[in-house]
C-alpha positions as a Python dict, from the first residue, in 0.01 Angstrom:
ca = {
    (1, 'M'): (0, 0, 0),
    (2, 'K'): (205, 296, -146),
    (3, 'F'): (579, 255, -102),
    (4, 'D'): (592, 512, 182),
    (5, 'A'): (352, 288, 375),
    (6, 'V'): (546, -26, 286),
    (7, 'K'): (879, 110, 405),
    (8, 'N'): (721, 260, 730),
    (9, 'S'): (565, -71, 801),
    (10, 'L'): (893, -267, 747),
    (11, 'I'): (1087, -25, 961),
    (12, 'A'): (834, -50, 1244),
    (13, 'E'): (844, -437, 1218),
    (14, 'A'): (1241, -446, 1206),
    (15, 'K'): (1250, -236, 1526),
    (16, 'R'): (986, -473, 1688),
    (17, 'A'): (1222, -765, 1596),
    (18, 'G'): (1515, -587, 1749),
    (19, 'L'): (1710, -550, 1412),
    (20, 'E'): (1962, -284, 1410),
    (21, 'E'): (2091, -324, 1045),
    (22, 'Y'): (1844, -367, 766),
    (23, 'E'): (1763, -262, 409),
    (24, 'V'): (1454, -208, 198),
    (25, 'F'): (1475, -249, -181),
    (26, 'Y'): (1182, -169, -401),
    (27, 'M'): (1155, -192, -780),
    (28, 'E'): (856, -142, -1007),
    (29, 'S'): (847, -161, -1389),
    (30, 'S'): (599, -129, -1662),
    (31, 'G'): (610, -209, -2021),
    (32, 'I'): (422, -241, -2357),
    (33, 'S'): (524, -443, -2649),
    (34, 'A'): (372, -534, -2977),
    (35, 'Q'): (497, -779, -3232),
    (36, 'T'): (371, -840, -3582),
    (37, 'L'): (364, -1128, -3832),
    (38, 'K'): (247, -1074, -4181),
    (39, 'D'): (23, -770, -4163),
    (40, 'E'): (-128, -806, -3825),
    (41, 'I'): (-37, -799, -3451),
    (42, 'S'): (72, -1150, -3359),
    (43, 'S'): (142, -1068, -2991),
    (44, 'F'): (81, -792, -2748),
    (45, 'S'): (168, -745, -2384),
    (46, 'S'): (118, -473, -2122),
    (47, 'A'): (236, -533, -1768),
    (48, 'V'): (317, -357, -1450),
    (49, 'N'): (536, -553, -1213),
    (50, 'G'): (683, -465, -869),
    (51, 'G'): (772, -568, -526),
    (52, 'V'): (1000, -524, -233),
    (53, 'C'): (1293, -711, -79),
    (54, 'F'): (1396, -675, 285),
    (55, 'R'): (1741, -775, 389),
    (56, 'C'): (1875, -781, 739),
    (57, 'L'): (2179, -854, 947),
    (58, 'S'): (2093, -1128, 1201),
    (59, 'G'): (2349, -1358, 1368),
    (60, 'G'): (2636, -1226, 1159),
    (61, 'K'): (2456, -1331, 844),
    (62, 'I'): (2252, -1148, 584),
    (63, 'G'): (1904, -1278, 542),
    (64, 'S'): (1660, -1163, 279),
    (65, 'A'): (1306, -1218, 173),
    (66, 'S'): (1091, -1060, -95),
    (67, 'T'): (726, -1025, -198),
    (68, 'E'): (500, -854, -458),
    (69, 'L'): (204, -861, -208),
    (70, 'L'): (223, -510, -50),
    (71, 'E'): (1, -561, 243),
    (72, 'E'): (49, -483, 615),
    (73, 'E'): (24, -842, 725),
    (74, 'E'): (273, -954, 450),
    (75, 'M'): (520, -689, 568),
    (76, 'R'): (535, -848, 909),
    (77, 'A'): (584, -1186, 762),
    (78, 'L'): (851, -1059, 525),
    (79, 'V'): (1076, -944, 825),
    (80, 'A'): (1027, -1285, 990),
    (81, 'R'): (1119, -1469, 673),
    (82, 'A'): (1432, -1263, 624),
    (83, 'I'): (1547, -1335, 985),
    (84, 'A'): (1474, -1712, 936),
    (85, 'N'): (1666, -1715, 602),
    (86, 'A'): (1971, -1560, 764),
    (87, 'G'): (1987, -1846, 1011),
    (88, 'M'): (1997, -2098, 722),
    (89, 'L'): (2297, -1948, 528),
    (90, 'E'): (2628, -2129, 530),
    (91, 'S'): (2839, -1867, 344),
    (92, 'D'): (3152, -1731, 509),
    (93, 'D'): (3146, -1404, 313),
    (94, 'E'): (3165, -1099, 522),
    (95, 'V'): (2841, -896, 484),
    (96, 'E'): (2733, -540, 561),
    (97, 'I'): (2455, -303, 518),
    (98, 'F'): (2616, -22, 332),
    (99, 'E'): (2621, 316, 490),
    (100, 'G'): (2647, 513, 163),
    (101, 'S'): (2903, 667, -70),
    (102, 'D'): (3039, 1019, -49),
    (103, 'H'): (2890, 1129, -378),
    (104, 'Y'): (2633, 1010, -630),
    (105, 'E'): (2627, 1138, -990),
    (106, 'K'): (2299, 1270, -1123),
    (107, 'P'): (2159, 1101, -1430),
    (108, 'E'): (2096, 1306, -1747),
    (109, 'T'): (1749, 1439, -1794),
    (110, 'S'): (1577, 1166, -2009),
    (111, 'D'): (1349, 1246, -2310),
    (112, 'Y'): (1187, 913, -2258),
    (113, 'R'): (810, 910, -2300),
    (114, 'A'): (586, 620, -2237),
    (115, 'L'): (365, 549, -2539),
    (116, 'S'): (9, 418, -2539),
    (117, 'A'): (-82, 73, -2646),
    (118, 'A'): (-233, 212, -2971),
    (119, 'E'): (88, 397, -3046),
    (120, 'I'): (306, 95, -2992),
    (121, 'K'): (85, -126, -3217),
    (122, 'E'): (86, 157, -3488),
    (123, 'I'): (467, 169, -3494),
    (124, 'A'): (496, -214, -3521),
    (125, 'L'): (249, -242, -3806),
    (126, 'D'): (401, 57, -3979),
    (127, 'L'): (753, -101, -3961),
    (128, 'Q'): (614, -421, -4096),
    (129, 'K'): (442, -250, -4393),
    (130, 'K'): (742, -55, -4476),
    (131, 'T'): (974, -359, -4452),
    (132, 'Y'): (772, -564, -4705),
    (133, 'A'): (756, -251, -4929),
    (134, 'Q'): (1137, -259, -4957),
    (135, 'S'): (1149, -543, -5192),
    (136, 'G'): (952, -830, -5353),
    (137, 'L'): (1204, -1068, -5207),
    (138, 'V'): (1075, -1006, -4851),
    (139, 'T'): (878, -1312, -4748),
    (140, 'D'): (678, -1483, -4457),
    (141, 'G'): (876, -1506, -4141),
    (142, 'T'): (935, -1134, -4136),
    (143, 'E'): (863, -988, -3794),
    (144, 'S'): (856, -629, -3644),
    (145, 'C'): (840, -534, -3293),
    (146, 'A'): (802, -206, -3085),
    (147, 'F'): (824, -179, -2710),
    (148, 'C'): (873, 65, -2433),
    (149, 'E'): (966, -1, -2070),
    (150, 'S'): (1013, 211, -1759),
    (151, 'F'): (1132, 121, -1409),
    (152, 'S'): (1195, 281, -1080),
    (153, 'V'): (1411, 178, -793),
    (154, 'E'): (1415, 295, -433),
    (155, 'L'): (1660, 181, -161),
    (156, 'L'): (1679, 278, 202),
    (157, 'N'): (1843, 127, 511),
    (158, 'S'): (1893, 155, 880),
    (159, 'K'): (2207, 369, 833),
    (160, 'G'): (2013, 658, 700),
    (161, 'L'): (2072, 601, 332),
    (162, 'Y'): (1789, 674, 85),
    (163, 'L'): (1835, 660, -285),
    (164, 'R'): (1593, 675, -587),
    (165, 'N'): (1624, 634, -955),
    (166, 'T'): (1390, 611, -1259),
    (167, 'A'): (1476, 517, -1621),
    (168, 'G'): (1302, 421, -1940),
    (169, 'V'): (1389, 271, -2266),
    (170, 'S'): (1202, 249, -2605),
    (171, 'C'): (1311, 44, -2901),
    (172, 'A'): (1199, -130, -3217),
    (173, 'Y'): (1350, -410, -3414),
    (174, 'V'): (1286, -593, -3751),
    (175, 'S'): (1379, -955, -3832),
    (176, 'V'): (1342, -992, -4200),
    (177, 'A'): (1330, -1300, -4424),
    (178, 'V'): (1399, -1275, -4797),
    (179, 'R'): (1386, -1549, -5056),
    (180, 'R'): (1525, -1573, -5418),
    (181, 'G'): (1419, -1902, -5574),
    (182, 'E'): (1511, -2177, -5337),
    (183, 'E'): (1748, -1972, -5133),
    (184, 'A'): (1653, -1785, -4822),
    (185, 'Q'): (1840, -1550, -4596),
    (186, 'D'): (1748, -1337, -4297),
    (187, 'A'): (1877, -1033, -4110),
    (188, 'F'): (1806, -843, -3787),
    (189, 'D'): (1856, -494, -3684),
    (190, 'F'): (1697, -240, -3441),
    (191, 'A'): (1632, 128, -3378),
    (192, 'P'): (1761, 264, -3045),
    (193, 'S'): (1447, 467, -2987),
    (194, 'L'): (1099, 517, -3127),
    (195, 'K'): (1170, 858, -3269),
    (196, 'P'): (1084, 895, -3636),
    (197, 'E'): (1444, 974, -3734),
    (198, 'D'): (1564, 640, -3588),
    (199, 'L'): (1275, 438, -3718),
    (200, 'S'): (1286, 573, -4071),
    (201, 'T'): (1609, 392, -4187),
    (202, 'L'): (1545, 64, -4013),
    (203, 'P'): (1339, -125, -4270),
    (204, 'G'): (1574, -32, -4569),
    (205, 'R'): (1880, -113, -4367),
    (206, 'V'): (1772, -455, -4263),
    (207, 'V'): (1637, -565, -4590),
    (208, 'E'): (1941, -449, -4768),
    (209, 'E'): (2158, -663, -4538),
    (210, 'A'): (1947, -972, -4591),
    (211, 'I'): (1950, -934, -4980),
    (212, 'S'): (2339, -888, -4973),
    (213, 'K'): (2375, -1237, -4825),
    (214, 'L'): (2193, -1408, -5110),
    (215, 'S'): (2411, -1619, -5326),
    (216, 'A'): (2675, -1657, -5055),
    (217, 'Q'): (2959, -1879, -5127),
    (218, 'E'): (3165, -2108, -4919),
    (219, 'V'): (3524, -2007, -4828),
    (220, 'D'): (3847, -2213, -4823),
    (221, 'S'): (3990, -2314, -4480),
    (222, 'G'): (4293, -2128, -4367),
    (223, 'K'): (4432, -1829, -4177),
    (224, 'Y'): (4265, -1492, -4263),
    (225, 'D'): (4298, -1140, -4171),
    (226, 'V'): (3953, -1034, -4042),
    (227, 'I'): (3739, -746, -3933),
    (228, 'I'): (3485, -845, -3684),
    (229, 'S'): (3189, -616, -3705),
    (230, 'G'): (3101, -412, -3401),
    (231, 'R'): (2769, -584, -3364),
    (232, 'Q'): (2941, -921, -3336),
    (233, 'M'): (3223, -803, -3132),
    (234, 'R'): (2981, -670, -2863),
    (235, 'A'): (2817, -1012, -2875),
    (236, 'L'): (3153, -1167, -2796),
    (237, 'L'): (3209, -924, -2516),
    (238, 'S'): (2859, -1014, -2380),
    (239, 'A'): (2946, -1393, -2381),
    (240, 'Y'): (3269, -1335, -2205),
    (241, 'S'): (3168, -1059, -1969),
    (242, 'S'): (3166, -1291, -1665),
    (243, 'V'): (3544, -1314, -1680),
    (244, 'F'): (3569, -957, -1564),
    (245, 'S'): (3354, -1046, -1255),
    (246, 'A'): (3564, -1058, -928),
    (247, 'K'): (3338, -1326, -805),
    (248, 'S'): (3421, -1546, -1110),
    (249, 'A'): (3792, -1483, -1044),
    (250, 'Q'): (3766, -1563, -671),
    (251, 'L'): (3586, -1888, -755),
    (252, 'G'): (3848, -1979, -1008),
    (253, 'L'): (3616, -1933, -1303),
    (254, 'S'): (3815, -1664, -1476),
    (255, 'L'): (4164, -1671, -1617),
    (256, 'L'): (4199, -1300, -1516),
    (257, 'R'): (4236, -1401, -1149),
    (258, 'G'): (4538, -1223, -1008),
    (259, 'K'): (4605, -1029, -1336),
    (260, 'E'): (4496, -677, -1223),
    (261, 'G'): (4780, -435, -1317),
    (262, 'E'): (4909, -677, -1581),
    (263, 'K'): (4907, -644, -1961),
    (264, 'I'): (4625, -875, -2092),
    (265, 'A'): (4544, -706, -2433),
    (266, 'A'): (4686, -515, -2717),
    (267, 'D'): (4765, -131, -2677),
    (268, 'T'): (4466, -63, -2896),
    (269, 'V'): (4232, -211, -2631),
    (270, 'T'): (4046, 6, -2387),
    (271, 'L'): (3740, -146, -2220),
    (272, 'I'): (3518, 94, -2046),
    (273, 'D'): (3220, 26, -1794),
    (274, 'D'): (3015, 354, -1770),
    (275, 'P'): (2690, 353, -1581),
    (276, 'M'): (2631, 717, -1669),
    (277, 'R'): (2746, 719, -2032),
    (278, 'H'): (2632, 1032, -2209),
    (279, 'G'): (2324, 959, -2423),
    (280, 'A'): (2258, 624, -2277),
    (281, 'P'): (1888, 559, -2229),
    (282, 'V'): (1935, 378, -1899),
    (283, 'Q'): (2156, 532, -1637),
    (284, 'T'): (2199, 455, -1273),
    (285, 'P'): (2387, 644, -1010),
    (286, 'F'): (2397, 350, -763),
    (287, 'D'): (2390, -21, -760),
    (288, 'G'): (2178, -280, -586),
    (289, 'E'): (2372, -238, -271),
    (290, 'G'): (2356, 136, -261),
    (291, 'V'): (2707, 187, -375),
    (292, 'A'): (2773, 484, -607),
    (293, 'T'): (2844, 382, -958),
    (294, 'Y'): (3117, 555, -1181),
    (295, 'R'): (3281, 537, -1514),
    (296, 'K'): (3598, 313, -1505),
    (297, 'P'): (3843, 168, -1752),
    (298, 'V'): (3845, -208, -1694),
    (299, 'I'): (4125, -239, -1948),
    (300, 'E'): (4331, 71, -2040),
    (301, 'G'): (4581, 52, -2321),
    (302, 'G'): (4587, -327, -2284),
    (303, 'V'): (4644, -324, -1902),
    (304, 'L'): (4382, -486, -1677),
    (305, 'K'): (4307, -197, -1438),
    (306, 'T'): (4031, -358, -1233),
    (307, 'L'): (3787, -641, -1220),
    (308, 'L'): (3416, -565, -1123),
    (309, 'Y'): (3336, -588, -755),
    (310, 'D'): (3040, -591, -529),
    (311, 'L'): (3076, -544, -156),
    (312, 'A'): (3131, -898, -63),
    (313, 'T'): (3401, -961, -326),
    (314, 'A'): (3566, -635, -262),
    (315, 'K'): (3597, -702, 111),
    (316, 'K'): (3731, -1045, 48),
    (317, 'A'): (4005, -885, -192),
    (318, 'G'): (4081, -594, 35),
    (319, 'R'): (3948, -352, -229),
    (320, 'T'): (3655, -109, -270),
    (321, 'S'): (3337, -203, -444),
    (322, 'T'): (3323, -82, -800),
    (323, 'G'): (2950, -43, -766),
    (324, 'N'): (2866, -341, -986),
    (325, 'G'): (2642, -525, -755),
    (326, 'Q'): (2331, -516, -963),
    (327, 'R'): (1983, -656, -897),
    (328, 'A'): (1785, -759, -1195),
    (329, 'S'): (1465, -730, -1007),
    (330, 'Y'): (1334, -682, -658),
    (331, 'S'): (1345, -1063, -591),
    (332, 'D'): (1691, -1133, -735),
    (333, 'A'): (2011, -1166, -538),
    (334, 'V'): (2295, -927, -597),
    (335, 'T'): (2511, -1028, -897),
    (336, 'I'): (2807, -860, -1039),
    (337, 'R'): (2725, -713, -1383),
    (338, 'P'): (2859, -423, -1589),
    (339, 'Y'): (2655, -123, -1708),
    (340, 'N'): (2741, 38, -2043),
    (341, 'F'): (3026, -200, -2124),
    (342, 'Y'): (3214, -128, -2434),
    (343, 'L'): (3540, -132, -2627),
    (344, 'A'): (3653, 236, -2666),
    (345, 'P'): (3665, 361, -3030),
    (346, 'G'): (3979, 428, -3215),
    (347, 'T'): (4053, 690, -3488),
    (348, 'L'): (4003, 490, -3809),
    (349, 'D'): (3681, 536, -4008),
    (350, 'E'): (3529, 260, -4190),
    (351, 'G'): (3714, 317, -4514),
    (352, 'A'): (4046, 348, -4341),
    (353, 'L'): (3998, 36, -4139),
    (354, 'F'): (3905, -182, -4450),
    (355, 'A'): (4194, -28, -4637),
    (356, 'R'): (4426, -136, -4355),
    (357, 'L'): (4283, -489, -4370),
    (358, 'K'): (4322, -481, -4745),
    (359, 'D'): (4241, -854, -4811),
    (360, 'G'): (4043, -1083, -4575),
    (361, 'I'): (3692, -1152, -4439),
    (362, 'Y'): (3443, -917, -4283),
    (363, 'I'): (3265, -1120, -4017),
    (364, 'T'): (2904, -998, -3983),
    (365, 'E'): (2736, -1289, -3805),
    (366, 'L'): (2835, -1530, -3527),
    (367, 'K'): (2570, -1794, -3474),
    (368, 'G'): (2503, -1973, -3148),
    (369, 'L'): (2768, -1773, -2971),
    (370, 'H'): (2685, -1868, -2616),
    (371, 'A'): (2669, -2235, -2708),
    (372, 'G'): (3021, -2214, -2881),
    (373, 'A'): (3189, -2005, -2626),
    (374, 'D'): (3362, -2136, -2301),
    (375, 'A'): (3393, -1852, -2066),
    (376, 'V'): (3630, -2033, -1831),
    (377, 'T'): (3897, -2124, -2083),
    (378, 'G'): (3816, -1852, -2327),
    (379, 'D'): (3794, -2096, -2622),
    (380, 'F'): (3538, -2046, -2901),
    (381, 'S'): (3432, -2218, -3217),
    (382, 'I'): (3143, -2051, -3394),
    (383, 'D'): (2945, -2087, -3717),
    (384, 'S'): (2978, -1760, -3902),
    (385, 'E'): (2882, -1562, -4199),
    (386, 'G'): (3035, -1258, -4367),
    (387, 'F'): (3192, -1104, -4683),
    (388, 'M'): (3518, -1131, -4869),
    (389, 'V'): (3738, -815, -4868),
    (390, 'R'): (3966, -754, -5154),
    (391, 'D'): (4189, -444, -5171),
    (392, 'G'): (3994, -287, -4902),
    (393, 'R'): (3648, -336, -5065),
    (394, 'I'): (3364, -551, -4945),
    (395, 'C'): (3285, -812, -5208),
    (396, 'E'): (3079, -1134, -5232),
    (397, 'A'): (2908, -1286, -4933),
    (398, 'V'): (3049, -1604, -4768),
    (399, 'R'): (2881, -1844, -4537),
    (400, 'S'): (2906, -2170, -4343),
    (401, 'F'): (3256, -2116, -4204),
    (402, 'T'): (3368, -2164, -3856),
    (403, 'V'): (3580, -1911, -3669),
    (404, 'A'): (3792, -2066, -3384),
    (405, 'G'): (4011, -1904, -3132),
    (406, 'N'): (4049, -1785, -2772),
    (407, 'F'): (3895, -1474, -2628),
    (408, 'F'): (4197, -1385, -2423),
    (409, 'D'): (4427, -1431, -2721),
    (410, 'L'): (4193, -1227, -2937),
    (411, 'L'): (4220, -932, -2697),
    (412, 'K'): (4601, -946, -2758),
    (413, 'K'): (4564, -950, -3133),
    (414, 'I'): (4346, -665, -3192),
    (415, 'E'): (4550, -446, -3430),
    (416, 'A'): (4304, -157, -3483),
    (417, 'V'): (3946, -57, -3394),
    (418, 'G'): (3703, 155, -3581),
    (419, 'D'): (3588, 499, -3473),
    (420, 'R'): (3219, 426, -3416),
    (421, 'V'): (3088, 215, -3128),
    (422, 'Y'): (2776, -1, -3199),
    (423, 'F'): (2551, -53, -2892),
    (424, 'G'): (2295, -321, -2853),
    (425, 'I'): (1961, -320, -2681),
    (426, 'P'): (1970, -263, -2295),
    (427, 'A'): (1883, -549, -2079),
    (428, 'G'): (1804, -380, -1747),
    (429, 'F'): (2098, -151, -1664),
    (430, 'T'): (2342, -348, -1885),
    (431, 'V'): (2422, -282, -2254),
    (432, 'Y'): (2726, -391, -2456),
    (433, 'G'): (2891, -207, -2729),
    (434, 'S'): (3206, -221, -2966),
    (435, 'P'): (3359, -81, -3272),
    (436, 'D'): (3462, -298, -3567),
    (437, 'V'): (3787, -460, -3477),
    (438, 'L'): (4079, -584, -3707),
    (439, 'L'): (4276, -892, -3632),
    (440, 'R'): (4535, -1085, -3822),
    (441, 'K'): (4565, -1463, -3902),
    (442, 'M'): (4244, -1598, -3747),
    (443, 'S'): (4161, -1968, -3804),
    (444, 'I'): (3877, -2018, -4042),
    (445, 'A'): (3736, -2363, -4123),
    (446, 'G'): (3546, -2361, -4450),
    (447, 'K'): (3529, -2601, -4734),
}
């Protein structure tokens, strides 16, 4: 069945069941990926996935059911299952089928182009070949990958709302291993698209990073001024993103509960959530509940302006949804997640930022971050790597030291931020980004 037939069948069945408020949510995705090992394709996948979720208001409760089997008989059964599921819910949250926002932004015209399986394989193999050609130190364990993915979302409900969005992302990464004698190091980096200009610098960049870590030394324990690289700061932001969820706050799982309008970070800190960020490969004008999304400062000049809300948490707090009720797939429940979530850049270029640090450590890797980070307390203790900095210059590599601290305290101690934001690879509609950040007197446990 095509989606038009699916939605018509579900609407007809909802009317037969006497439902007055209901919603149909459809998502379809397709993707191709190829991964290499040595000089051949080690894995390849090509898949098309999709399905529909039906939600309805029955007995004062929202019930839902989903399926990927888009057949007439299944559509009738889907409505019946949603009604039955509503009767089994025990939540006291107020629920609603959303009638629609006043205005929805229009996504930028995307230059995304789905590539063929042959093109994806060729890109992955070419990256692998060029990575090995960078240095005789590149060794087994080096991998290259290229992929492209597109998805479309449609949402309609009994209140006359109909929304549709399509998006696509393509990306490549290299994970390189280098060896000199008995010592081995690795590095990872990616290209934000499969355009030649983005792919051309990737092999050299990632190999140079791995080689720079050879002969790394241990560092003495103590308090150090540090710069955390943008790539690692965005990883910290990802690990602690749940603390900005209104649901986490309402459940007592975030120390930001009751802190909206209060100073929680340094003046240098502005944290943005922007679903329509200019140049972002994945943009969405509405969330999984049909609420319009929009750019918002979550922290501005150190002040917590807002948590992230869906309809249920907003109603409980007497606020308006921020449009952050996402659905990862047609079968997933609504969860609060950010979109393009990033620390806003400052005015200092790399040279000026390191000159301001003068002496300290440049932290370029945080290992096992999610295992070493407690999102409830904010505490973290993470095995790290990086480089010593002397008189504003990056010097020898250092390894095997532990960075310990607290995320909420860290936000208060950010003295300066760089002028370039480093974004990661999108996961659905969510991607994290950060500039390099400078902090004073962080606890380092070394030798």
